[in-house]
């Protein structure tokens, strides 16, 4: 039983180490920048994975390139521009605002606005008030009959 | 009339949604516009795969229409397209390989160059050798500069070193006719179809 547990632990530790590489940085800022960039750059071969998570070869190569660029002293925007010029807007998780993508922001806002307009324009329902009166009258009549 | 219109709104909305989602069934999520199109080849200095002392630069493409094929022996689809590429080269297409290896990790290399060369010789002996020569992308960063996401990919480079076609996936008769043949005709004045007559 004990060996089983150990074996299982080893099994799972191997998979979590699969995409770990040893990249050494001079400063903690560079390390943080590397973490941020690999989390926000998308692996162009995978459907929806950032390059920090992916084990695809292209993700390995992109991590190595990000590391090199950071060590050359490039900042966040320069690295993103480098990747975009090769792999297009797809490679970065924050889409640029263009004529097609503007709807990502406009559509939710317009739905909320439409909802507000519909609520404000709704007329108070007179029918229910009348129905209530009629029902009360009928009930009263029934009560009167019982007397 | 007013009421009928109100009922039509959800129906129209629903039908619109159906059309939109139906189109989605046929779209390829992997398809993306290549960023390399109509741009010059990125700068590089890389060795020949078979004779590492020979170095190539981006100028090697000047003056000749070249089909640059990104490949590796580890890639199964590349083996599928080798016979067709060989047929193309026999009809006169100048094909150059951009070779990159998966197991030859530049940082933690476990494979020797001699072994890679032997594997390439074995496979081209068996399936055909369309390549005038192979450029060895040692660190895979020229592939990265080209926006290559995997193998195989093929690029048609014109006489001035400008990338005119960038195709992801294997080259077969259909792909050649649809994507390459017209541009190749425009550049060279030759009609090539890769099918033995």
PDB file of C-alpha atoms in Angstrom, chain A residues 23 44-45 47 57-58 61-62 64-65 68 82-90, chain B residues 29-30 32 35 39 74 100 102 106-107 139-141 143-145 147-150:
ATOM      1  CA  UNK A  23      15.486  29.673 -16.962  1.00  0.00           C
ATOM      2  CA  UNK A  44      -0.351  29.008 -32.042  1.00  0.00           C
ATOM      3  CA  UNK A  45      -0.639  25.275 -32.541  1.00  0.00           C
ATOM      4  CA  UNK A  47      -6.619  25.365 -29.498  1.00  0.00           C
ATOM      5  CA  UNK A  57       7.458  22.022 -29.362  1.00  0.00           C
ATOM      6  CA  UNK A  58       6.456  25.409 -30.692  1.00  0.00           C
ATOM      7  CA  UNK A  61      10.673  27.325 -28.678  1.00  0.00           C
ATOM      8  CA  UNK A  62       8.549  30.383 -27.933  1.00  0.00           C
ATOM      9  CA  UNK A  64      13.073  30.039 -25.144  1.00  0.00           C
ATOM     10  CA  UNK A  65      12.650  33.010 -27.475  1.00  0.00           C
ATOM     11  CA  UNK A  68      16.254  35.378 -24.927  1.00  0.00           C
ATOM     12  CA  UNK A  82       7.847  40.375 -31.868  1.00  0.00           C
ATOM     13  CA  UNK A  83       5.462  37.446 -31.504  1.00  0.00           C
ATOM     14  CA  UNK A  84       2.557  39.233 -33.213  1.00  0.00           C
ATOM     15  CA  UNK A  85       4.685  40.035 -36.258  1.00  0.00           C
ATOM     16  CA  UNK A  86       5.311  36.299 -36.663  1.00  0.00           C
ATOM     17  CA  UNK A  87       2.119  34.625 -35.502  1.00  0.00           C
ATOM     18  CA  UNK A  88      -0.494  37.380 -35.847  1.00  0.00           C
ATOM     19  CA  UNK A  89      -2.962  38.760 -33.318  1.00  0.00           C
ATOM     20  CA  UNK A  90      -3.951  35.189 -32.461  1.00  0.00           C
TER      21      UNK A  90
ATOM     22  CA  UNK B  29     -10.110  26.590 -36.239  1.00  0.00           C
ATOM     23  CA  UNK B  30      -6.451  26.112 -37.177  1.00  0.00           C
ATOM     24  CA  UNK B  32      -5.011  31.657 -39.812  1.00  0.00           C
ATOM     25  CA  UNK B  35       2.016  36.950 -41.347  1.00  0.00           C
ATOM     26  CA  UNK B  39       7.396  39.826 -46.892  1.00  0.00           C
ATOM     27  CA  UNK B  74      10.026  12.593 -37.186  1.00  0.00           C
ATOM     28  CA  UNK B 100      14.518  20.952 -38.118  1.00  0.00           C
ATOM     29  CA  UNK B 102      12.607  17.584 -32.642  1.00  0.00           C
ATOM     30  CA  UNK B 106      19.700  22.724 -28.671  1.00  0.00           C
ATOM     31  CA  UNK B 107      19.992  23.018 -24.919  1.00  0.00           C
ATOM     32  CA  UNK B 139      17.916  26.257 -33.051  1.00  0.00           C
ATOM     33  CA  UNK B 140      14.594  26.351 -34.901  1.00  0.00           C
ATOM     34  CA  UNK B 141      14.553  30.127 -34.696  1.00  0.00           C
ATOM     35  CA  UNK B 143      11.187  28.540 -38.343  1.00  0.00           C
ATOM     36  CA  UNK B 144       9.979  30.800 -35.554  1.00  0.00           C
ATOM     37  CA  UNK B 145      10.793  33.902 -37.627  1.00  0.00           C
ATOM     38  CA  UNK B 147       5.762  31.854 -38.146  1.00  0.00           C
ATOM     39  CA  UNK B 148       5.999  28.093 -38.577  1.00  0.00           C
ATOM     40  CA  UNK B 149       3.831  26.261 -36.058  1.00  0.00           C
ATOM     41  CA  UNK B 150       4.805  22.719 -36.991  1.00  0.00           C
TER      42      UNK B 150
END
